[in-house]
Short mmCIF file of C-alpha atoms in Angstrom, two decimals:
data_model
loop_
_atom_site.label_atom_id
_atom_site.label_comp_id
_atom_site.label_asym_id
_atom_site.label_seq_id
_atom_site.Cartn_x
_atom_site.Cartn_y
_atom_site.Cartn_z
CA MET A 1 0.00 0.00 0.00
CA ALA A 2 1.32 3.44 -0.91
CA ARG A 3 0.37 6.94 0.21
CA GLU A 4 -0.73 9.48 -2.40
CA ASN A 5 1.28 12.69 -1.85
CA SER A 6 0.56 14.64 -5.01
CA ILE A 7 -1.34 17.90 -5.08
CA LEU A 8 -4.29 16.04 -6.65
CA LYS A 9 -6.36 14.21 -4.06
CA LEU A 10 -7.82 11.39 -6.13
CA LYS A 11 -10.61 8.98 -5.24
CA GLY A 12 -11.70 6.08 -7.43
CA LYS A 13 -9.97 3.94 -10.04
CA LEU A 14 -7.47 5.00 -12.68
CA ASP A 15 -5.07 2.97 -14.90
CA GLY A 16 -5.28 -0.16 -12.77
CA MET A 17 -4.86 1.74 -9.49
CA SER A 18 -7.42 2.38 -6.75
CA PHE A 19 -7.31 5.70 -4.93
CA TYR A 20 -9.14 6.08 -1.62
CA LYS A 21 -9.15 8.09 1.59
CA THR A 22 -8.70 6.80 5.13
CA SER A 23 -8.31 8.50 8.48
CA GLU A 24 -4.57 8.49 7.79
CA GLY A 25 -4.85 10.33 4.48
CA TYR A 26 -5.13 9.41 0.82
CA GLN A 27 -3.95 5.90 -0.13
CA VAL A 28 -3.34 4.10 -3.40
CA ARG A 29 -3.08 0.40 -4.27
CA ALA A 30 -3.02 -1.75 -7.36
CA ARG A 31 -6.29 -3.25 -8.50
CA GLY A 32 -6.59 -6.96 -9.02
CA GLY A 33 -6.92 -10.06 -6.90
CA ILE A 34 -8.39 -13.52 -7.06
CA GLU A 35 -11.84 -14.11 -8.48
CA LYS A 36 -14.56 -14.57 -5.86
CA ALA A 37 -15.84 -17.82 -7.44
CA ARG A 38 -12.40 -19.39 -7.12
CA ILE A 39 -12.12 -18.46 -3.46
CA LEU A 40 -15.55 -19.96 -2.76
CA ASN A 41 -14.99 -23.23 -4.62
CA ASP A 42 -11.28 -24.00 -5.12
CA ALA A 43 -9.91 -26.59 -2.68
CA ASN A 44 -6.72 -24.55 -2.44
CA PHE A 45 -8.66 -21.83 -0.65
CA GLU A 46 -10.23 -24.00 2.03
CA ARG A 47 -8.32 -22.21 4.79
CA THR A 48 -9.36 -18.87 3.32
CA ARG A 49 -13.03 -19.89 3.42
CA GLU A 50 -12.65 -21.02 7.02
CA ASN A 51 -11.11 -17.68 7.97
CA MET A 52 -13.85 -15.81 6.11
CA ASN A 53 -16.54 -17.76 7.94
CA GLU A 54 -15.06 -17.02 11.36
CA PHE A 55 -14.44 -13.39 10.44
CA GLY A 56 -18.10 -13.06 9.51
CA ASN A 57 -19.06 -14.48 12.90
CA ILE A 58 -17.00 -11.99 14.90
CA ASN A 59 -18.20 -9.09 12.74
CA LYS A 60 -21.78 -10.02 13.61
CA ALA A 61 -20.80 -10.20 17.28
CA GLY A 62 -19.26 -6.74 17.17
CA LYS A 63 -22.33 -5.35 15.42
CA LEU A 64 -24.62 -6.94 18.02
CA ILE A 65 -22.70 -5.42 20.92
CA ARG A 66 -22.58 -1.99 19.29
CA ALA A 67 -26.30 -2.09 18.51
CA SER A 68 -27.12 -3.07 22.09
CA ILE A 69 -25.41 0.06 23.44
CA GLY A 70 -26.04 2.37 20.48
CA VAL A 71 -27.75 5.06 22.58
CA PHE A 72 -24.54 5.50 24.59
CA LEU A 73 -22.16 4.72 21.76
CA ASN A 74 -23.26 7.79 19.83
CA ARG A 75 -22.02 9.92 22.72
CA ALA A 76 -18.59 8.38 23.37
CA LYS A 77 -16.52 6.55 20.78
CA ASP A 78 -13.33 6.96 18.78
CA MET A 79 -12.90 6.37 15.07
CA ARG A 80 -11.55 2.84 15.53
CA ALA A 81 -13.91 1.63 18.25
CA SER A 82 -15.63 -0.82 15.89
CA SER A 83 -12.43 -2.41 14.60
CA ARG A 84 -10.95 -2.60 18.10
CA LEU A 85 -14.09 -4.33 19.33
CA VAL A 86 -13.95 -6.87 16.50
CA SER A 87 -10.33 -7.57 17.42
CA VAL A 88 -11.36 -8.44 20.99
CA ALA A 89 -14.29 -10.50 19.66
CA ALA A 90 -11.77 -12.53 17.65
CA GLN A 91 -9.88 -13.35 20.84
CA VAL A 92 -13.13 -14.43 22.48
CA LYS A 93 -14.00 -16.60 19.46
CA ASN A 94 -10.63 -18.33 19.73
CA LEU A 95 -11.72 -19.66 23.16
CA ASP A 96 -14.29 -21.92 21.47
CA MET A 97 -12.58 -25.27 22.03
CA THR A 98 -15.40 -27.49 20.74
CA SER A 99 -16.15 -26.32 17.20
CA ALA A 100 -14.25 -27.43 14.10
CA ARG A 101 -11.74 -25.15 12.42
CA GLY A 102 -13.57 -22.50 10.47
CA GLN A 103 -16.70 -22.95 12.63
CA ARG A 104 -15.53 -21.42 15.91
CA GLN A 105 -18.10 -19.06 17.38
CA PHE A 106 -17.95 -15.93 19.49
CA ALA A 107 -21.02 -17.14 21.42
CA LYS A 108 -19.22 -20.24 22.66
CA GLY A 109 -16.09 -18.34 23.59
CA LEU A 110 -18.24 -15.88 25.54
CA GLU A 111 -19.54 -18.73 27.70
CA THR A 112 -16.09 -19.05 29.26
CA ALA A 113 -14.82 -16.99 32.18
CA GLU A 114 -11.81 -15.94 30.10
CA GLY A 115 -14.06 -14.77 27.26
CA LYS A 116 -15.97 -12.52 29.62
CA ARG A 117 -12.75 -11.21 31.12
CA LEU A 118 -11.42 -10.24 27.69
CA LEU A 119 -14.37 -7.93 27.11
CA GLU A 120 -14.41 -6.37 30.56
CA GLY A 121 -12.77 -2.97 30.60
CA PHE A 122 -13.23 -2.33 26.88
CA GLU A 123 -13.08 1.41 26.20
CA PHE A 124 -15.21 2.73 23.36
CA ASN A 125 -13.34 6.03 23.47
CA LYS A 126 -9.64 5.28 23.82
CA HIS A 127 -8.93 9.01 24.15
CA ALA A 128 -10.95 9.15 27.38
CA PRO A 129 -10.64 5.90 29.36
CA LEU A 130 -13.13 5.75 32.22
CA SER A 131 -10.35 5.37 34.79
CA MET A 132 -8.79 8.60 33.54
CA ILE A 133 -12.06 10.59 33.61
CA LEU A 134 -13.78 9.14 36.69
CA LYS A 135 -11.44 9.07 39.67
CA ALA A 136 -13.99 7.95 42.24
CA SER A 137 -14.49 4.33 43.23
CA TYR A 138 -17.94 2.97 42.45
CA GLN A 139 -19.94 -0.05 43.58
CA LEU A 140 -21.80 -2.02 40.93
CA ASP A 141 -24.49 -4.51 41.96
CA THR A 142 -25.06 -6.82 39.00
CA THR A 143 -28.03 -8.48 40.70
CA THR A 144 -30.17 -5.38 41.26
CA GLY A 145 -28.65 -3.35 38.44
CA SER A 146 -27.43 -0.42 40.51
CA LEU A 147 -24.30 1.72 40.71
CA SER A 148 -23.39 3.98 43.60
CA ILE A 149 -20.65 6.51 44.38
CA PRO A 150 -20.74 7.71 48.01
CA GLY A 151 -19.83 11.37 48.42
CA PHE A 152 -19.48 12.03 44.69
CA HIS A 153 -17.69 15.37 44.22
CA PRO A 154 -17.29 16.43 40.55
CA ALA A 155 -14.36 18.75 41.15
CA GLU A 156 -12.39 16.02 42.92
CA HIS A 157 -13.65 12.87 41.25
CA LEU A 158 -13.65 13.93 37.59
CA VAL A 159 -11.22 15.19 35.02
CA ILE A 160 -13.60 17.84 33.72
CA ALA A 161 -13.61 18.73 30.04
CA GLU A 162 -12.67 22.30 29.21
CA ALA A 163 -15.74 24.58 28.99
CA ALA A 164 -17.98 21.94 30.61
CA THR A 165 -20.45 23.26 33.17
CA HIS A 166 -22.39 20.05 33.82
CA VAL A 167 -21.81 16.32 33.81
CA ARG A 168 -24.06 13.28 33.57
CA LEU A 169 -23.31 9.70 34.59
CA ALA A 170 -25.29 6.80 33.20
CA LEU A 171 -25.56 3.06 33.58
CA ALA A 172 -26.78 0.43 31.14
CA CYS A 173 -27.22 -3.32 31.21
CA ALA A 174 -27.43 -5.14 27.90
CA ALA A 175 -28.44 -8.78 27.64
CA ILE A 176 -27.18 -10.32 24.42
CA ASN A 177 -27.66 -13.75 22.90
CA ALA A 178 -24.85 -13.96 20.37
CA GLU A 179 -26.02 -17.30 19.03
CA ASN A 180 -29.49 -16.01 18.16
CA GLU A 181 -28.28 -12.45 17.51
CA THR A 182 -30.83 -10.96 19.89
CA ARG A 183 -30.43 -8.19 22.46
CA GLU A 184 -32.24 -6.19 25.13
CA THR A 185 -30.89 -3.13 26.94
CA VAL A 186 -32.08 -1.17 29.97
CA PHE A 187 -30.69 2.32 30.65
CA ALA A 188 -30.50 4.57 33.74
CA GLU A 189 -29.30 8.16 33.44
CA GLN A 190 -28.56 10.63 36.21
CA GLN A 191 -29.87 14.19 36.05
CA LEU A 192 -27.27 16.73 34.96
CA ILE A 193 -24.96 17.70 37.79
CA PRO A 194 -23.14 21.07 37.87
CA THR A 195 -19.39 20.55 37.81
CA THR A 196 -19.21 22.98 40.74
CA ALA A 197 -21.61 20.96 42.89
CA GLY A 198 -20.56 19.86 46.35
CA PRO A 199 -20.23 16.24 47.52
CA SER A 200 -23.36 14.08 47.50
CA ASP A 201 -24.17 10.40 47.23
CA LEU A 202 -24.84 9.34 43.64
CA THR A 203 -26.95 6.28 42.84
CA LEU A 204 -28.09 4.92 39.50
CA VAL A 205 -30.69 2.15 39.46
CA LEU A 206 -32.15 0.34 36.46
CA ASP A 207 -35.96 0.22 36.39
CA HIS A 208 -35.64 -3.51 35.82
CA MET A 209 -33.12 -6.05 34.62
CA PRO A 210 -33.28 -7.27 31.00
CA GLU A 211 -35.63 -10.20 30.60
CA LEU A 212 -33.79 -11.73 27.64
CA GLU A 213 -31.79 -14.81 28.54
CA GLY A 214 -28.19 -14.19 27.63
CA THR A 215 -24.90 -12.69 28.72
CA LEU A 216 -25.26 -9.49 30.76
CA MET A 217 -22.98 -6.58 29.90
CA PHE A 218 -22.85 -3.52 32.17
CA TYR A 219 -21.72 -0.13 30.85
CA VAL A 220 -20.84 3.17 32.52
CA LEU A 221 -20.99 6.46 30.61
CA VAL A 222 -19.65 9.87 31.66
CA GLU A 223 -20.57 12.79 29.39
CA PHE A 224 -20.08 16.54 29.66
CA PHE A 225 -22.33 19.48 28.80
CA GLN A 226 -22.08 23.26 28.57
CA GLU A 227 -24.87 25.53 29.80
CA MET A 228 -25.49 28.67 27.80
CA ASN A 229 -28.43 31.03 28.25
CA GLY A 230 -30.32 28.43 30.20
CA GLU A 231 -29.88 25.66 27.64
CA GLN A 232 -27.69 22.57 27.95
CA TYR A 233 -25.50 21.65 24.99
CA ILE A 234 -23.49 18.47 24.55
CA LEU A 235 -19.85 19.36 24.03
CA LYS A 236 -19.46 19.01 20.27
CA SER A 237 -16.22 17.03 20.14
CA GLY A 238 -17.22 14.45 22.74
CA SER A 239 -13.53 13.70 23.10
CA HIS A 240 -13.73 13.74 26.90
CA ASN A 241 -16.79 11.48 27.17
CA ALA A 242 -16.01 8.03 28.51
CA LEU A 243 -17.84 4.76 27.88
CA GLN A 244 -16.58 1.49 29.27
CA LEU A 245 -17.90 -2.06 29.34
CA VAL A 246 -17.24 -2.51 33.04
CA LYS A 247 -18.63 -5.98 33.78
CA VAL A 248 -19.74 -9.13 31.91
CA VAL A 249 -21.71 -11.83 33.72
#
């Protein structure tokens, strides 16, 4: 792969070359490759087909997780959150020790304690890890679906985004069934808290736990706002908002 450095920023195909743009700039590569029909039928590409099948499985897993937390994900994510999540899903899939090569499944890997551990702590915004934004210790009850921070003091317990006047903490529990590709999510969001507020006990409680049978994934979101003329505005960049998958059970 080569980088296109000319004054002309091309996109598309020209003289056997493909020009395209990524987050790292304009790139160029030669067109060509192996015909799809050969990959799907030629015995020499059996390993390729196996890899394609497993890659499709982990892509679906990543999509399912993202969809289950989409309400929060729109508020705190980096450009590579999806690809990073798929990379972790691949590690979870590799823990499937019962399926044949090419048939390993994320769902079976997630049944293991190690599979759950791999997902715990995943940051959807690598530029604002939860541990760097929220300095207070919190207690999460995975049975009742509640999170509490005794004596929460924004000025001491948060790294506050520049220009932010208010903050909101939120909790979510998503039940996913990766085998059936089904999901159910319950959210709990705190009222906006002024960043200048004094210490007070903070508690978030889900109205109910998800009824779907599946793996439970708990998420914590911290997002910042700016008040102007009596209106609250989400900070446009969102670069300081944190979203972490804190617990998988």
